[in-house]
Tab-separated table of C-alpha atoms in Angstrom:
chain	number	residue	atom	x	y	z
C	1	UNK	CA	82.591	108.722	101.194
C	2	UNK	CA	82.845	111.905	103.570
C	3	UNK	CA	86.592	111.648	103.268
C	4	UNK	CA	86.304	111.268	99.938
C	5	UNK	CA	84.148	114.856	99.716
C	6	UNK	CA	86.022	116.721	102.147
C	7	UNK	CA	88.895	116.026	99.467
C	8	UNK	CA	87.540	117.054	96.784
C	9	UNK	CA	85.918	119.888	98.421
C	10	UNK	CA	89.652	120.786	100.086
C	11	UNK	CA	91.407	120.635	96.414
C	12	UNK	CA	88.388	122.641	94.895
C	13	UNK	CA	89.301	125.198	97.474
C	14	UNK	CA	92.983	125.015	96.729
C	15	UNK	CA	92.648	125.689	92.880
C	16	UNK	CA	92.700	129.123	91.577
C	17	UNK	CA	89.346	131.026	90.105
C	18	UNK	CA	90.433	130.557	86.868
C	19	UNK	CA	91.531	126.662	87.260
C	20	UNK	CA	87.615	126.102	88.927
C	21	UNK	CA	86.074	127.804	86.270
C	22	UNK	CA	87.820	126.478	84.149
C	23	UNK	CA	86.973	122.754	85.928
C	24	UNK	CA	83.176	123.613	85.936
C	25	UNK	CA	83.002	124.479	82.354
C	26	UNK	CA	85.063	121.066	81.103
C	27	UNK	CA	82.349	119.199	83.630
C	28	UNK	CA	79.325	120.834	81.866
C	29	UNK	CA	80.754	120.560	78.409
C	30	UNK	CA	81.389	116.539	79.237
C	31	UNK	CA	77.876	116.772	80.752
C	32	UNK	CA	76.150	118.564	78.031
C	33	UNK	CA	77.602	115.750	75.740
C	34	UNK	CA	75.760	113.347	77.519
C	35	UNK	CA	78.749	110.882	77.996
C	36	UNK	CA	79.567	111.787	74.085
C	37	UNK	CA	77.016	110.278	71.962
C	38	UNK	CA	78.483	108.296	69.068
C	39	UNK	CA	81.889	107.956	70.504
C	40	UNK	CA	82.344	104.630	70.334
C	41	UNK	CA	81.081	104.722	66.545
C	42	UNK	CA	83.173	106.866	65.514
C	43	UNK	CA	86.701	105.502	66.977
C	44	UNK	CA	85.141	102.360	65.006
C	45	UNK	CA	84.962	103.692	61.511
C	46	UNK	CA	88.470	105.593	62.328
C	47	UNK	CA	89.892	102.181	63.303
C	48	UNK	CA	88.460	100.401	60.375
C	49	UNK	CA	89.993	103.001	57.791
C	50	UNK	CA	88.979	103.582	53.925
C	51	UNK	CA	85.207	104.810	53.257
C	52	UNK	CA	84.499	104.482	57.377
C	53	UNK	CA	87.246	106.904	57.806
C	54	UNK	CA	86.410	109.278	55.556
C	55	UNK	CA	83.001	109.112	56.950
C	56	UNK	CA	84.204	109.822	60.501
C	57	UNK	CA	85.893	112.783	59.567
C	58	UNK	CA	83.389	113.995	57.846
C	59	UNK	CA	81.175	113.914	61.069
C	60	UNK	CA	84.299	115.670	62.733
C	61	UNK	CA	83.706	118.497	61.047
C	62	UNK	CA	80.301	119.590	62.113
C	63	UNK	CA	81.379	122.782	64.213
C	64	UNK	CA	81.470	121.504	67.956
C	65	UNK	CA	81.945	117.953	67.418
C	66	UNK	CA	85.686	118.135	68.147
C	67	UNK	CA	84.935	120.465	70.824
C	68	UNK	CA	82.295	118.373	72.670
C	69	UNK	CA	84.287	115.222	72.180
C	70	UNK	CA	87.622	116.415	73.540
C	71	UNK	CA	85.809	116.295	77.147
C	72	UNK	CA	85.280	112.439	77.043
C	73	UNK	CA	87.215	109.816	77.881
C	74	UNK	CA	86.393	108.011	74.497
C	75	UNK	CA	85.705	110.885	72.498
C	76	UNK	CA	89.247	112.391	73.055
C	77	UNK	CA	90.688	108.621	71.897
C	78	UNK	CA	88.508	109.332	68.431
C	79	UNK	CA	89.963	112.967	67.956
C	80	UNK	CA	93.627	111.939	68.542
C	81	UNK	CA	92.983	109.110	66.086
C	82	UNK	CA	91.857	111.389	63.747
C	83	UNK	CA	94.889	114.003	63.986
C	84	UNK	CA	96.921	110.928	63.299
C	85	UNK	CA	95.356	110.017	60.125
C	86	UNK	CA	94.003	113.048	58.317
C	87	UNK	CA	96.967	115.810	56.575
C	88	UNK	CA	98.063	118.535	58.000
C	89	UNK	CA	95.300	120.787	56.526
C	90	UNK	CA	92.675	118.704	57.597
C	91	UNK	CA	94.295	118.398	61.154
C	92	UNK	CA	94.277	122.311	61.315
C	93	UNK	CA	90.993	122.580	60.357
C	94	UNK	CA	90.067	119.854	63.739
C	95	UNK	CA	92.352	121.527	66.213
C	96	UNK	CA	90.405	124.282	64.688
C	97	UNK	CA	87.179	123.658	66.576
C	98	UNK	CA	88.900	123.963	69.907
C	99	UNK	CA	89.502	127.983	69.187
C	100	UNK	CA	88.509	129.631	72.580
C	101	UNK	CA	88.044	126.887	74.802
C	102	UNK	CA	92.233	126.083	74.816
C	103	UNK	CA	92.709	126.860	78.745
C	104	UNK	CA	89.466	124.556	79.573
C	105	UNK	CA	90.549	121.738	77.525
C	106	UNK	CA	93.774	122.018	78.544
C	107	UNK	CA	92.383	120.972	82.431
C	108	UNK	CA	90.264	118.351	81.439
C	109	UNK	CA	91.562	115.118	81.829
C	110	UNK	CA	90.771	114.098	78.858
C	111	UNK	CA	91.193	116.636	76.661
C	112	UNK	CA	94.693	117.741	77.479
C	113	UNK	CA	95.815	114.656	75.556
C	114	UNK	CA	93.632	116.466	72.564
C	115	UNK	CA	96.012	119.721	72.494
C	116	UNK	CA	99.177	117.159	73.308
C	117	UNK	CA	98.363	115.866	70.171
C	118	UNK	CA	97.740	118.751	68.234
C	119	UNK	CA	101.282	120.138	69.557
C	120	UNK	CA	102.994	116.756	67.897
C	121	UNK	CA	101.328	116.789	64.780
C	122	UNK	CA	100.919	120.302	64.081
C	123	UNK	CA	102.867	123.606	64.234
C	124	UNK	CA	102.548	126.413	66.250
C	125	UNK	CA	102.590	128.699	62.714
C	126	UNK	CA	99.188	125.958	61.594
C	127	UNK	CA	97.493	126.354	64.872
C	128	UNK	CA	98.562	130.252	66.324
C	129	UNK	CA	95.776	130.122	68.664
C	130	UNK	CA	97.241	127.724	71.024
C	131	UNK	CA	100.058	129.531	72.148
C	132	UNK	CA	98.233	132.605	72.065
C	133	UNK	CA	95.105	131.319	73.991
C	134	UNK	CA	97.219	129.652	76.622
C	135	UNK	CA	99.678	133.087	76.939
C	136	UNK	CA	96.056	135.092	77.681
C	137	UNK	CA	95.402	132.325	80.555
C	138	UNK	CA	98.806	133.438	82.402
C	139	UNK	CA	101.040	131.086	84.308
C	140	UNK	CA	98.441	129.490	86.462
C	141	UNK	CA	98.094	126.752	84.135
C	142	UNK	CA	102.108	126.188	83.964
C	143	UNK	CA	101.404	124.668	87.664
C	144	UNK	CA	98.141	122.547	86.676
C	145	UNK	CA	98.341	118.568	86.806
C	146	UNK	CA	97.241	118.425	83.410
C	147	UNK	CA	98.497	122.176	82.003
C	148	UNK	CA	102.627	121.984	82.205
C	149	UNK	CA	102.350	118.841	80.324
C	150	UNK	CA	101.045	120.880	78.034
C	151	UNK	CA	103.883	123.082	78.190
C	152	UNK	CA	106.680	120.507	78.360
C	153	UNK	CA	104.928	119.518	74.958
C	154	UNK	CA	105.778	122.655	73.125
C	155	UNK	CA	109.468	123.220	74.168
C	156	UNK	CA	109.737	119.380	73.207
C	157	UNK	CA	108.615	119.976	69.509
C	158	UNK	CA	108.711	123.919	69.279
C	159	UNK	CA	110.969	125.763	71.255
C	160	UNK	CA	112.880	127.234	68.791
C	161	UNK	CA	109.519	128.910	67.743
C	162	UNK	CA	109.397	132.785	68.197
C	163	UNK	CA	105.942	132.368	70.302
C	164	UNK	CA	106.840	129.360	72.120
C	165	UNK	CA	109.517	131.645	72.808
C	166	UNK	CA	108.167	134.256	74.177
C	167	UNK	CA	105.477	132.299	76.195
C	168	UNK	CA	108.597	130.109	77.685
C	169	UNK	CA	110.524	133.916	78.619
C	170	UNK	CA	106.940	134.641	80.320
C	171	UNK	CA	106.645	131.487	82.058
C	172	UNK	CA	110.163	131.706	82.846
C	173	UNK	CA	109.602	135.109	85.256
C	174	UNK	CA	108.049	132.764	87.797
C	175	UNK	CA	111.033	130.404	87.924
C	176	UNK	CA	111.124	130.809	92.177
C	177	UNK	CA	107.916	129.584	92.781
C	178	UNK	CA	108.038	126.704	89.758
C	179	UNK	CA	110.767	125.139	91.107
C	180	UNK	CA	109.233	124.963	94.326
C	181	UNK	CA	105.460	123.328	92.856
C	182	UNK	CA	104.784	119.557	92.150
C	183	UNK	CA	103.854	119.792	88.429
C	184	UNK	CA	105.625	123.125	87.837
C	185	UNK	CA	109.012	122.264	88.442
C	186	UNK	CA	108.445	119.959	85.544
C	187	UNK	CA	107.905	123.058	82.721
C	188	UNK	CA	111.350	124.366	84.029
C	189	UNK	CA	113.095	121.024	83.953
C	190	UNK	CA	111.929	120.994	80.378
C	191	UNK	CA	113.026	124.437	79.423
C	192	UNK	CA	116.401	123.021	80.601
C	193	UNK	CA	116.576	120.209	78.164
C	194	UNK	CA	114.966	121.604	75.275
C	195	UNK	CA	115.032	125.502	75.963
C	196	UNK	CA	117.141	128.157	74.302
C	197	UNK	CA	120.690	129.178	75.729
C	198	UNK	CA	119.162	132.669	77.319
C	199	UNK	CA	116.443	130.622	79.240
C	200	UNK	CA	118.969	127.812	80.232
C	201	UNK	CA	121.226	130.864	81.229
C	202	UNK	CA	118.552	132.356	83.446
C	203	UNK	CA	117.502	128.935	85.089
C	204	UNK	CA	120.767	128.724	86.508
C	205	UNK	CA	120.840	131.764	87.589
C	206	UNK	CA	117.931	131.888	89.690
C	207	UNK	CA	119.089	127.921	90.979
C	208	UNK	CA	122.370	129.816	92.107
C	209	UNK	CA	120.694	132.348	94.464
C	210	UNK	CA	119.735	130.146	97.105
C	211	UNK	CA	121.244	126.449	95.649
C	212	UNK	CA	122.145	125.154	98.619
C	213	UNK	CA	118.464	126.194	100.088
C	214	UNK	CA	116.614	124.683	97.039
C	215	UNK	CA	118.518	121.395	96.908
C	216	UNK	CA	116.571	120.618	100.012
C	217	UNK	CA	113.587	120.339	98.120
C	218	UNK	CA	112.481	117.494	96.578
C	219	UNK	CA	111.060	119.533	92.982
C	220	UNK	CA	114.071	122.167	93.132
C	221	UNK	CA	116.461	119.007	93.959
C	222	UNK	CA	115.307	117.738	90.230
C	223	UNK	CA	115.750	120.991	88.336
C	224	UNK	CA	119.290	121.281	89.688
C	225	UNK	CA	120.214	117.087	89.060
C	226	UNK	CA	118.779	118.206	84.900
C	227	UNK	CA	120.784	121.618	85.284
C	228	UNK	CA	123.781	119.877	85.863
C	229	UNK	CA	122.653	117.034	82.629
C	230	UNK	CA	121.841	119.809	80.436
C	231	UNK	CA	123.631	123.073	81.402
C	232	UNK	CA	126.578	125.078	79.322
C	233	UNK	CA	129.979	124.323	80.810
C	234	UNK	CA	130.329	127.584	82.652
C	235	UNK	CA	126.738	127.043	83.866
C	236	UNK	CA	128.084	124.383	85.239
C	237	UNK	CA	130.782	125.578	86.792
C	238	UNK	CA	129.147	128.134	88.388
C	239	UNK	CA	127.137	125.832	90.438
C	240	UNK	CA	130.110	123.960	91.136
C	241	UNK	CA	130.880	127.130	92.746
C	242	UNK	CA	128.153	127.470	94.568
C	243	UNK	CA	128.458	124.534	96.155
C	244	UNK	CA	131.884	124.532	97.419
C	245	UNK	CA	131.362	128.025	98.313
C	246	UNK	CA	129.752	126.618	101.855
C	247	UNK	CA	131.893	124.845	104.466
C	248	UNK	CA	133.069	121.508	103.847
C	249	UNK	CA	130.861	120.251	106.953
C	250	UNK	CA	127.752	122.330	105.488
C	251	UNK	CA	128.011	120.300	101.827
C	252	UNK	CA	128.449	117.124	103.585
C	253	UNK	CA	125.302	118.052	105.659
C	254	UNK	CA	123.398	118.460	102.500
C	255	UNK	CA	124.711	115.766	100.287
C	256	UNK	CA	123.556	113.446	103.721
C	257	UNK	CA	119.693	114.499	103.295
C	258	UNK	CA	117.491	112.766	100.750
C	259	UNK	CA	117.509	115.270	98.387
C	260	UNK	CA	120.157	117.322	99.256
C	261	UNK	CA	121.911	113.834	98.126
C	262	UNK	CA	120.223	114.482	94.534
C	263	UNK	CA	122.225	117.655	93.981
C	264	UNK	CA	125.262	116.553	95.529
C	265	UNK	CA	125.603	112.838	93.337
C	266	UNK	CA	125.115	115.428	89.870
C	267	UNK	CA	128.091	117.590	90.778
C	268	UNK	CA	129.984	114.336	91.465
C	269	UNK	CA	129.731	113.045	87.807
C	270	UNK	CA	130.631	116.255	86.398
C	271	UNK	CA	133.954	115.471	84.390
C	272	UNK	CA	137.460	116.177	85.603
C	273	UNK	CA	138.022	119.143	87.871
C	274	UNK	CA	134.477	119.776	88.491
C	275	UNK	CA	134.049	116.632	90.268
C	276	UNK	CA	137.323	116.791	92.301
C	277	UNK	CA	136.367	119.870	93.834
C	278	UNK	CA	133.408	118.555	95.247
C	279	UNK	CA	135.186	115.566	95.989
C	280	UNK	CA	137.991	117.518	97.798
C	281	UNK	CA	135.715	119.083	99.926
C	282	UNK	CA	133.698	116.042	100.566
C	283	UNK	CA	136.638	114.381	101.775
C	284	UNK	CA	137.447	116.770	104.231
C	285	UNK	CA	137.806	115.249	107.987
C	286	UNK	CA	134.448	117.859	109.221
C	287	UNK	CA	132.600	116.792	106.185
C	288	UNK	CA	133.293	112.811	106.380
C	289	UNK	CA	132.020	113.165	110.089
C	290	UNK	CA	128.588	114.348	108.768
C	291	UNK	CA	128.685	111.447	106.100
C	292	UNK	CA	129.249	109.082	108.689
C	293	UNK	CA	126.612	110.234	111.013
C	294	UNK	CA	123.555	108.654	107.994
C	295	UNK	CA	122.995	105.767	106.108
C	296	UNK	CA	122.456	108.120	103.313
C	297	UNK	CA	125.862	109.814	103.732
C	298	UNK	CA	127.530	106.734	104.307
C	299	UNK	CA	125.822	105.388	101.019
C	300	UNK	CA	127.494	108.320	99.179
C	301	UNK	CA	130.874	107.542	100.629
C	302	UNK	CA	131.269	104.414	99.417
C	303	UNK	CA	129.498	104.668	96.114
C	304	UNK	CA	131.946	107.779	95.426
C	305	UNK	CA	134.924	106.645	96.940
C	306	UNK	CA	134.856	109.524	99.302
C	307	UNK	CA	136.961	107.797	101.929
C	308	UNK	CA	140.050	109.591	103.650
C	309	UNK	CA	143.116	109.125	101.598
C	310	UNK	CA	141.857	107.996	98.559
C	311	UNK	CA	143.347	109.763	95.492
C	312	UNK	CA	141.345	112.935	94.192
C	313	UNK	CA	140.329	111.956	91.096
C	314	UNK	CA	139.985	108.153	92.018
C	315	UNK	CA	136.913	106.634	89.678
C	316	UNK	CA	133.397	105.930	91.353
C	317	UNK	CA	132.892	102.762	92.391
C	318	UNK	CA	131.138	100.892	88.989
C	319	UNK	CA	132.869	103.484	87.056
């Protein structure tokens, strides 16, 4: 049980002001709901449809009911259940209730699956206050457990959306320090899949400053494998020339580290000449010494068919 506080005390102390303010208020809100009276009922009458249902939403109206209920663990079940059922006006007017409390729902455990929910049935144009509410709270919450979910949401169903825009360009200023974080490395792999060509564009760029430095990290390894999934053709090429920029030995040392090995395996499917470059350089006699020298390098060897006087362009083994 000590352990267990000197944890929580140690994360507490790791969060930002905003994230433990934002913490304490989602605590006293769940609190001051006392477990969320009537939860259970009302997941029941939404379940059991017709007059029940109507009733249910009815009682999801009262200002603060949505609110309070987002907090709890059954509560936020009823609300999504609702959003589900009721039209889009009705679902606008619900999402409604959560005007100025975005950021602390957004941290609760619970009710970030609220404002996921509201992102998939609703648009940013029926509920503005989203984007803008979470654009006020700055990019702190683009590196929260529970807050780039949130994000990922809206360039999966929105990004094409002038203010998901422009809070994606914003978030998009940090991309250093994102790539580099546990849950905000996620945002950016996102923005790669779903994003707009300028913010694919500037990913890559900021991957090509240091790629060879980044690949060594387990969250920047990621971005770079999706970069290579979901990038333009010259954006690809450009970290294929980035990585054969370095030394033959110096690629082979990082495609023979965990990671490194991520980075390394994504240029090697890259069609035609892309691939053979790396290839070519791979199969150079200083870089198939550092293969060798790990099970991880010699694990890429044979998988690629990086061994010494087989044909450039020879398929992958499986291929």
């Amino acid at each position: 049980l000590q352990q267990q506080q000197q944890q929580q005390q140690q994360h507490r102390q790791r969060q930002s002001p905003r994230h433990r303010r934002a913490s304490a208020a989602a605590t006293a809100a769940a609190a001051a709901g006392g477990g969320a009276p009537g939860a259970a009922r009302l997941k029941d009458q939404l379940d059991a449809g017709g007059d029940q249902f109507n009733a249910a939403i009815a009682s999801l109206r009262v200002p603060g009911t949505v609110r309070r209920l987002s907090f709890d663990a059954l509560g936020c079940r009823a609300v999504q259940l609702a959003l589900d059922g009721v039209d889009r006006w009705t679902a606008a007017e619900l999402a409604g209730d959560l005007r100025g409390c975005v950021a602390d729902v957004v941290v609760s455990p619970h009710g970030n699956y609220v404002v996921q929910k509201i992102i998939k049935v609703l648009t940013p144009h029926e509920v503005p206050f989203i984007v803008e509410e979470l654009s006020q709270a700055g990019h702190e919450l683009v590196s929260h457990e529970y807050g780039c979910r949130i994000f990922c949401r809206l360039l999966e169903h929105a990004a094409g959306e002038a203010s998901v825009a422009r809070l994606v360009d914003q978030v998009l200023l940090h991309t250093d320090s994102l790539l580099m974080h546990n849950f905000g490395h996620h945002v950016v792999e996102c923005a790669l899949e779903h994003g707009l060509p300028h913010q694919r564009r500037s990913i890559v760029a900021t991957l090509r400053s240091d790629l060879r430095g980044l690949a060594r990290s387990r969250s920047a390894a990621f971005v770079v494998e999706k970069a290579f999934l979901y990038g333009g053709a010259e954006e690809r090429q450009t970290l294929v020339d980035e990585l054969v920029a370095a030394p033959p030995s110096e690629l082979a040392q990082l495609a023979r580290m965990q990671f490194g090995s991520i980075v390394v395996r994504a240029a090697l499917r890259q069609p035609g000449p892309l691939s053979e470059r790396v290839r070519e350089h791979l199969m150079n006699p200083a870089a198939q010494k550092e293969l060798s020298s790990t099970r991880q390098g010699r694990r890429l060897v044979d998988e690629h068919r990086l061994w010494r006087g087989t044909a450039i362009g020879a398929p992958a083994a499986g291929a």
